[in-house]
Amino acid sequence: VEELLGEPAYPDLKSLPEKPDIVDVFRAPKHVPDIVDDCIDLGIKVLWLQEGVVNVEAAEKARKHGITVVMDRCIYKEWISLRGGATP
């Protein structure tokens, strides 16, 4: 896939044209170690693993490399909570 909904798509983090502020993972937990390795290589500061995406060993490795990790949480639900439950 080179494009999705009119936006460019990339096969992996290393193919992105610029470094993201956060990596939000919607992949099976078995894929997280490779994503963590890419985050370490690229100097990513925040890794968010969505609900159901739990890989404790990979999260510990990321933290040891200075990456802030949020695991098994929905970024949208957290955003709504911070807004006092108000949706856009």
PDB file of C-alpha atoms in Angstrom:
ATOM      1  CA  VAL A   1       0.000   0.000   0.000  1.00  0.00           C
ATOM      2  CA  GLU A   2       1.461   3.324  -1.051  1.00  0.00           C
ATOM      3  CA  GLU A   3      -1.562   5.444  -0.170  1.00  0.00           C
ATOM      4  CA  LEU A   4      -4.541   5.127   2.170  1.00  0.00           C
ATOM      5  CA  LEU A   5      -7.486   7.535   2.178  1.00  0.00           C
ATOM      6  CA  GLY A   6      -5.434  10.002   0.160  1.00  0.00           C
ATOM      7  CA  GLU A   7      -2.496   9.956   2.588  1.00  0.00           C
ATOM      8  CA  PRO A   8       0.904   8.405   1.876  1.00  0.00           C
ATOM      9  CA  ALA A   9       1.581   5.056   3.557  1.00  0.00           C
ATOM     10  CA  TYR A  10       4.981   3.691   4.554  1.00  0.00           C
ATOM     11  CA  PRO A  11       6.071   0.078   5.109  1.00  0.00           C
ATOM     12  CA  ASP A  12       7.933   0.800   8.352  1.00  0.00           C
ATOM     13  CA  LEU A  13       9.086   3.566  10.666  1.00  0.00           C
ATOM     14  CA  LYS A  14      12.465   3.900   8.982  1.00  0.00           C
ATOM     15  CA  SER A  15      10.743   4.843   5.707  1.00  0.00           C
ATOM     16  CA  LEU A  16       8.988   7.895   7.178  1.00  0.00           C
ATOM     17  CA  PRO A  17      10.192  11.232   5.752  1.00  0.00           C
ATOM     18  CA  GLU A  18      10.507  12.683   9.280  1.00  0.00           C
ATOM     19  CA  LYS A  19      10.619  11.416  12.863  1.00  0.00           C
ATOM     20  CA  PRO A  20       7.194  11.280  14.554  1.00  0.00           C
ATOM     21  CA  ASP A  21       6.548  12.646  18.051  1.00  0.00           C
ATOM     22  CA  ILE A  22       4.807   9.406  19.036  1.00  0.00           C
ATOM     23  CA  VAL A  23       4.470   5.905  17.610  1.00  0.00           C
ATOM     24  CA  ASP A  24       0.961   4.502  18.150  1.00  0.00           C
ATOM     25  CA  VAL A  25       0.878   0.718  17.669  1.00  0.00           C
ATOM     26  CA  PHE A  26      -2.184  -1.197  16.474  1.00  0.00           C
ATOM     27  CA  ARG A  27      -0.297  -4.433  15.687  1.00  0.00           C
ATOM     28  CA  ALA A  28      -0.293  -7.861  17.310  1.00  0.00           C
ATOM     29  CA  PRO A  29       1.992  -8.036  20.375  1.00  0.00           C
ATOM     30  CA  LYS A  30       4.432 -10.341  18.546  1.00  0.00           C
ATOM     31  CA  HIS A  31       5.373  -7.406  16.265  1.00  0.00           C
ATOM     32  CA  VAL A  32       6.220  -5.007  19.098  1.00  0.00           C
ATOM     33  CA  PRO A  33       9.889  -6.052  19.594  1.00  0.00           C
ATOM     34  CA  ASP A  34      10.771  -5.080  16.008  1.00  0.00           C
ATOM     35  CA  ILE A  35       8.886  -1.800  16.385  1.00  0.00           C
ATOM     36  CA  VAL A  36      10.779  -1.084  19.617  1.00  0.00           C
ATOM     37  CA  ASP A  37      14.087  -1.715  17.845  1.00  0.00           C
ATOM     38  CA  ASP A  38      13.119   0.788  15.141  1.00  0.00           C
ATOM     39  CA  CYS A  39      12.054   3.317  17.788  1.00  0.00           C
ATOM     40  CA  ILE A  40      15.415   2.947  19.521  1.00  0.00           C
ATOM     41  CA  ASP A  41      17.322   3.342  16.243  1.00  0.00           C
ATOM     42  CA  LEU A  42      15.323   6.443  15.290  1.00  0.00           C
ATOM     43  CA  GLY A  43      15.396   8.122  18.700  1.00  0.00           C
ATOM     44  CA  ILE A  44      11.614   8.010  19.149  1.00  0.00           C
ATOM     45  CA  LYS A  45      10.624   9.359  22.574  1.00  0.00           C
ATOM     46  CA  VAL A  46       7.074   7.962  23.056  1.00  0.00           C
ATOM     47  CA  LEU A  47       5.626   4.543  22.218  1.00  0.00           C
ATOM     48  CA  TRP A  48       1.886   3.974  22.687  1.00  0.00           C
ATOM     49  CA  LEU A  49       0.581   0.398  22.565  1.00  0.00           C
ATOM     50  CA  GLN A  50      -3.184   0.331  22.050  1.00  0.00           C
ATOM     51  CA  GLU A  51      -5.682  -1.735  24.051  1.00  0.00           C
ATOM     52  CA  GLY A  52      -4.855  -5.420  23.730  1.00  0.00           C
ATOM     53  CA  VAL A  53      -1.291  -4.758  22.591  1.00  0.00           C
ATOM     54  CA  VAL A  54       0.786  -6.031  25.510  1.00  0.00           C
ATOM     55  CA  ASN A  55       4.430  -7.056  25.310  1.00  0.00           C
ATOM     56  CA  VAL A  56       6.075  -6.524  28.695  1.00  0.00           C
ATOM     57  CA  GLU A  57       9.582  -7.503  27.589  1.00  0.00           C
ATOM     58  CA  ALA A  58       9.559  -5.121  24.625  1.00  0.00           C
ATOM     59  CA  ALA A  59       8.145  -2.314  26.791  1.00  0.00           C
ATOM     60  CA  GLU A  60      10.914  -2.828  29.349  1.00  0.00           C
ATOM     61  CA  LYS A  61      13.544  -2.693  26.600  1.00  0.00           C
ATOM     62  CA  ALA A  62      12.043   0.539  25.271  1.00  0.00           C
ATOM     63  CA  ARG A  63      12.038   2.098  28.745  1.00  0.00           C
ATOM     64  CA  LYS A  64      15.679   1.099  29.277  1.00  0.00           C
ATOM     65  CA  HIS A  65      16.451   3.153  26.170  1.00  0.00           C
ATOM     66  CA  GLY A  66      14.646   6.233  27.487  1.00  0.00           C
ATOM     67  CA  ILE A  67      11.372   5.755  25.622  1.00  0.00           C
ATOM     68  CA  THR A  68       8.154   6.610  27.451  1.00  0.00           C
ATOM     69  CA  VAL A  69       5.795   3.647  27.032  1.00  0.00           C
ATOM     70  CA  VAL A  70       2.021   3.556  27.449  1.00  0.00           C
ATOM     71  CA  MET A  71       0.668   0.018  27.109  1.00  0.00           C
ATOM     72  CA  ASP A  72      -2.791  -1.511  26.729  1.00  0.00           C
ATOM     73  CA  ARG A  73      -4.525   1.885  26.645  1.00  0.00           C
ATOM     74  CA  CYS A  74      -6.608   3.577  23.947  1.00  0.00           C
ATOM     75  CA  ILE A  75      -5.143   6.952  23.015  1.00  0.00           C
ATOM     76  CA  TYR A  76      -8.581   8.258  21.976  1.00  0.00           C
ATOM     77  CA  LYS A  77     -10.207   7.235  25.262  1.00  0.00           C
ATOM     78  CA  GLU A  78      -7.384   8.918  27.173  1.00  0.00           C
ATOM     79  CA  TRP A  79      -7.810  12.076  25.102  1.00  0.00           C
ATOM     80  CA  ILE A  80     -11.560  12.106  25.813  1.00  0.00           C
ATOM     81  CA  SER A  81     -10.868  11.601  29.523  1.00  0.00           C
ATOM     82  CA  LEU A  82      -8.500  14.581  29.549  1.00  0.00           C
ATOM     83  CA  ARG A  83     -11.251  16.667  27.946  1.00  0.00           C
ATOM     84  CA  GLY A  84     -13.591  15.804  30.813  1.00  0.00           C
ATOM     85  CA  GLY A  85     -15.528  13.313  28.723  1.00  0.00           C
ATOM     86  CA  ALA A  86     -16.404  15.830  26.021  1.00  0.00           C
ATOM     87  CA  THR A  87     -16.152  14.616  22.452  1.00  0.00           C
ATOM     88  CA  PRO A  88     -15.342  16.917  19.551  1.00  0.00           C
TER      89      PRO A  88
END
